[in-house]
CSV table of C-alpha atoms and ligand atoms in Angstrom, one decimal:
chain,number,residue,atom,x,y,z
A,1,MET,CA,-16.2,-22.3,39.4
A,2,VAL,CA,-15.3,-21.5,35.8
A,3,LYS,CA,-11.6,-21.4,35.1
A,4,LEU,CA,-10.7,-18.1,33.5
A,5,GLU,CA,-7.9,-17.6,31.0
A,6,LEU,CA,-5.9,-14.4,30.9
A,7,SER,CA,-6.5,-11.8,28.1
A,8,GLY,CA,-4.1,-11.8,25.2
A,9,PRO,CA,-3.8,-12.2,21.4
A,10,GLN,CA,-4.6,-15.9,21.6
A,11,TRP,CA,-8.3,-14.9,22.0
A,12,VAL,CA,-8.4,-13.3,18.5
A,13,THR,CA,-8.7,-16.6,16.6
A,14,ARG,CA,-11.7,-17.6,18.7
A,15,PHE,CA,-15.3,-16.7,17.9
A,16,PRO,CA,-14.1,-15.9,14.4
A,17,GLY,CA,-15.9,-13.2,12.4
A,18,SER,CA,-16.7,-13.6,8.7
A,19,ALA,CA,-15.6,-11.6,5.7
A,20,SER,CA,-18.1,-13.5,3.4
A,21,LEU,CA,-21.2,-11.8,2.1
A,22,LYS,CA,-22.9,-15.2,2.4
A,23,GLU,CA,-22.9,-15.0,6.2
A,24,LEU,CA,-25.1,-11.9,6.2
A,25,SER,CA,-28.8,-12.0,7.0
A,26,ALA,CA,-31.4,-11.7,4.2
A,27,PRO,CA,-32.3,-9.4,2.6
A,28,PHE,CA,-29.2,-7.3,3.4
A,29,ARG,CA,-27.1,-10.2,2.0
A,30,ASP,CA,-28.7,-9.7,-1.4
A,31,TYR,CA,-28.4,-5.9,-1.3
A,32,ALA,CA,-24.7,-6.0,-0.4
A,33,SER,CA,-23.9,-8.7,-2.9
A,34,ALA,CA,-25.6,-6.6,-5.7
A,35,PHE,CA,-23.8,-3.4,-4.7
A,36,VAL,CA,-20.4,-5.2,-4.5
A,37,GLU,CA,-21.0,-6.9,-7.8
A,38,ALA,CA,-21.8,-3.5,-9.4
A,39,LEU,CA,-18.6,-2.0,-8.0
A,40,ARG,CA,-16.5,-4.9,-9.2
A,41,SER,CA,-18.1,-4.8,-12.7
A,42,ALA,CA,-17.3,-1.1,-12.8
A,43,GLY,CA,-13.6,-1.9,-12.2
A,44,ALA,CA,-13.4,-0.9,-8.6
A,45,VAL,CA,-11.3,-2.9,-6.2
A,46,VAL,CA,-13.4,-4.0,-3.3
A,47,THR,CA,-11.7,-5.7,-0.3
A,48,ILE,CA,-14.2,-7.0,2.3
A,49,SER,CA,-12.7,-7.2,5.8
A,50,ALA,CA,-15.8,-8.0,7.9
A,51,THR,CA,-19.4,-9.0,7.6
A,52,PHE,CA,-21.1,-11.1,10.3
A,53,ARG,CA,-19.5,-10.8,13.8
A,54,PRO,CA,-20.5,-13.1,16.7
A,55,ILE,CA,-21.5,-11.2,19.9
A,56,GLU,CA,-18.7,-12.9,21.8
A,57,ARG,CA,-16.2,-11.4,19.3
A,58,ALA,CA,-17.8,-8.0,19.6
A,59,TYR,CA,-17.5,-8.2,23.4
A,60,LEU,CA,-13.8,-9.1,23.2
A,61,MET,CA,-13.0,-6.3,20.7
A,62,HIS,CA,-15.1,-3.7,22.6
A,63,TRP,CA,-13.4,-4.2,26.0
A,64,ALA,CA,-9.9,-4.8,24.6
A,65,TRP,CA,-10.2,-1.4,22.8
A,66,LEU,CA,-11.5,0.4,25.9
A,67,ILE,CA,-8.7,-1.0,28.1
A,68,ALA,CA,-6.0,-0.4,25.5
A,69,LYS,CA,-7.1,3.0,24.2
A,70,ALA,CA,-9.4,4.6,26.7
A,71,GLU,CA,-8.0,3.7,30.1
A,72,LYS,CA,-10.9,1.5,31.1
A,73,ASP,CA,-10.1,-0.3,34.3
A,74,PRO,CA,-9.6,-4.0,33.4
A,75,ARG,CA,-11.0,-5.0,36.9
A,76,LYS,CA,-14.3,-3.4,36.1
A,77,VAL,CA,-15.1,-5.1,32.8
A,78,PRO,CA,-18.4,-7.1,33.1
A,79,ALA,CA,-18.3,-10.8,32.4
A,80,MET,CA,-19.9,-12.4,29.4
A,81,GLY,CA,-21.4,-15.9,29.5
A,82,GLY,CA,-19.3,-18.3,27.4
A,83,VAL,CA,-16.3,-16.0,27.3
A,84,ASN,CA,-14.1,-17.1,30.2
A,85,ILE,CA,-11.5,-14.3,29.9
A,86,GLN,CA,-9.7,-12.6,32.7
A,87,TRP,CA,-8.9,-9.0,31.8
A,88,ASP,CA,-7.0,-8.1,34.9
A,89,HIS,CA,-3.6,-9.8,35.2
A,90,GLN,CA,-2.3,-10.5,38.7
A,91,SER,CA,0.9,-11.3,40.5
A,92,GLU,CA,1.3,-14.7,42.3
A,93,ASP,CA,0.1,-12.9,45.4
A,94,GLY,CA,-3.1,-11.9,43.7
A,95,GLU,CA,-2.1,-8.3,43.4
A,96,TYR,CA,-3.5,-6.4,40.3
A,97,LEU,CA,-0.8,-5.8,37.6
A,98,HIS,CA,-1.8,-2.8,35.6
A,99,LEU,CA,0.8,-2.8,32.8
A,100,PRO,CA,0.6,-6.5,31.8
A,101,SER,CA,-3.2,-6.1,31.7
A,102,VAL,CA,-3.1,-3.1,29.4
A,103,ASP,CA,-0.3,-4.6,27.3
A,104,ALA,CA,-2.4,-7.8,26.8
A,105,ALA,CA,-5.4,-5.7,25.7
A,106,LYS,CA,-3.1,-3.7,23.3
A,107,ALA,CA,-1.9,-6.9,21.7
A,108,MET,CA,-5.5,-7.9,21.2
A,109,THR,CA,-6.5,-4.6,19.5
A,110,ARG,CA,-3.5,-5.0,17.2
A,111,ALA,CA,-4.3,-8.6,16.3
A,112,TYR,CA,-8.0,-7.6,15.7
A,113,GLY,CA,-6.8,-4.8,13.5
A,114,ILE,CA,-8.8,-2.2,15.5
A,115,ASP,CA,-5.8,-0.3,16.8
A,116,GLY,CA,-6.5,2.6,14.5
A,117,LEU,CA,-10.2,3.0,15.3
A,118,GLY,CA,-11.3,6.3,16.8
A,119,ILE,CA,-14.2,4.6,18.7
A,120,ALA,CA,-14.7,1.3,20.4
A,121,PRO,CA,-16.3,-1.4,18.3
A,122,ALA,CA,-19.9,-1.7,19.6
A,123,LEU,CA,-21.1,-4.6,21.8
A,124,THR,CA,-24.0,-5.1,19.5
A,125,SER,CA,-24.1,-3.7,16.1
A,126,ARG,CA,-25.3,-4.2,12.6
A,127,HIS,CA,-22.4,-6.7,12.3
A,128,THR,CA,-23.7,-8.9,15.1
A,129,ALA,CA,-27.1,-8.6,13.4
A,130,GLY,CA,-25.6,-9.8,10.1
A,131,ARG,CA,-26.5,-6.5,8.5
A,132,ALA,CA,-23.2,-4.7,8.0
A,133,VAL,CA,-20.1,-4.9,5.8
A,134,ASP,CA,-16.7,-3.4,6.3
A,135,MET,CA,-14.9,-2.9,2.9
A,136,SER,CA,-12.3,-0.8,1.4
A,137,ILE,CA,-13.2,0.5,-2.1
A,138,ARG,CA,-11.0,2.2,-4.6
A,139,TRP,CA,-10.8,2.9,-8.3
A,140,ASN,CA,-8.8,4.9,-10.9
A,141,GLY,CA,-10.2,7.6,-13.1
A,142,PRO,CA,-14.0,8.1,-13.5
A,143,LEU,CA,-16.2,5.2,-12.2
A,144,THR,CA,-19.0,4.1,-14.4
A,145,ILE,CA,-21.3,2.0,-12.4
A,146,GLN,CA,-24.8,0.4,-12.8
A,147,SER,CA,-27.3,1.9,-10.4
A,148,ALA,CA,-29.9,-0.2,-8.5
A,149,GLU,CA,-32.5,1.2,-10.9
A,150,GLY,CA,-30.5,-0.1,-13.9
A,151,ASN,CA,-29.1,3.3,-15.0
A,152,THR,CA,-25.5,4.1,-15.7
A,153,VAL,CA,-24.0,6.5,-13.2
A,154,HIS,CA,-20.7,8.3,-13.8
A,155,ILE,CA,-18.7,9.3,-10.7
A,156,LEU,CA,-16.1,11.9,-11.7
A,157,ARG,CA,-15.4,13.5,-8.3
A,158,GLU,CA,-12.9,12.5,-5.8
A,159,PRO,CA,-12.1,10.8,-3.5
A,160,ARG,CA,-12.0,7.6,-5.5
A,161,THR,CA,-12.7,5.6,-2.4
A,162,GLY,CA,-15.6,4.4,-0.3
A,163,MET,CA,-15.8,7.9,1.2
A,164,ASN,CA,-17.1,9.3,-2.1
A,165,LEU,CA,-20.4,11.1,-1.5
A,166,GLU,CA,-21.8,10.2,-5.0
A,167,LEU,CA,-21.0,6.6,-4.4
A,168,HIS,CA,-22.9,6.8,-1.1
A,169,ARG,CA,-26.0,7.7,-3.0
A,170,VAL,CA,-25.5,4.8,-5.4
A,171,GLY,CA,-25.1,2.4,-2.4
A,172,GLU,CA,-28.2,3.8,-0.7
A,173,ALA,CA,-30.4,2.9,-3.7
A,174,TYR,CA,-29.0,-0.7,-3.3
A,175,GLY,CA,-30.0,-0.7,0.4
A,176,VAL,CA,-26.4,-0.4,1.5
A,177,ILE,CA,-25.9,2.7,3.5
A,178,LYS,CA,-22.6,4.4,4.4
A,179,TYR,CA,-21.8,4.8,8.1
A,180,ASN,CA,-23.6,8.1,8.9
A,181,ARG,CA,-22.2,9.0,12.2
A,182,GLY,CA,-19.0,10.9,11.3
A,183,GLY,CA,-15.8,9.9,9.6
A,184,ASP,CA,-14.5,7.5,12.3
A,185,ASP,CA,-15.5,4.2,10.7
A,186,LYS,CA,-14.4,4.6,7.1
A,187,PRO,CA,-15.0,1.0,5.8
A,188,HIS,CA,-18.4,0.5,7.4
A,189,TRP,CA,-21.7,0.2,5.4
A,190,SER,CA,-25.0,-1.3,6.7
A,191,ASP,CA,-28.7,-1.6,6.2
A,192,THR,CA,-29.4,1.5,8.3
A,193,GLY,CA,-26.1,3.5,8.2
A,194,ALA,CA,-25.6,2.7,11.9
B,201,LIG,ZN1,-18.3,-2.1,10.5
């Protein structure tokens, strides 16, 4: 029988995700690199927080979020091969302890930096496929950026962040598509917008 280890923030350093564009799958790796380079050349500040995410990490983030934020019962979380985590904490008599179980999941969401997300991180996603990048983007004043077609594009409108609609069109031409399912995942761009 596999020995299980209780949930908690010590899991967060395991199955590490990457924040390097080099860890992405081709050809999205080249598209994202070109877009980020164009942004930086234009003077925008780009901070990449996530690119490739192993499926084990996605599993841990997904269920920690659902337990911490959506009252998912820790006793009903399905197991994943290779991730020997026990989500439900118990007393010495084997009695289920709700509060410690939820507290441990909350500590995980904070350590993963997903505490503020409006939706659970997906079990499989463009990140686990190596085809997504989470990045914060900001600039001051007008942004003059090179388009994928080699033209110069002036972005005058606000916001001066990754939520700018004109910037989304620029990204799209590079093959980097802003998350298109509502405003809940602000830093997320991918090959499909999913
Ligand atoms: Zn993302």
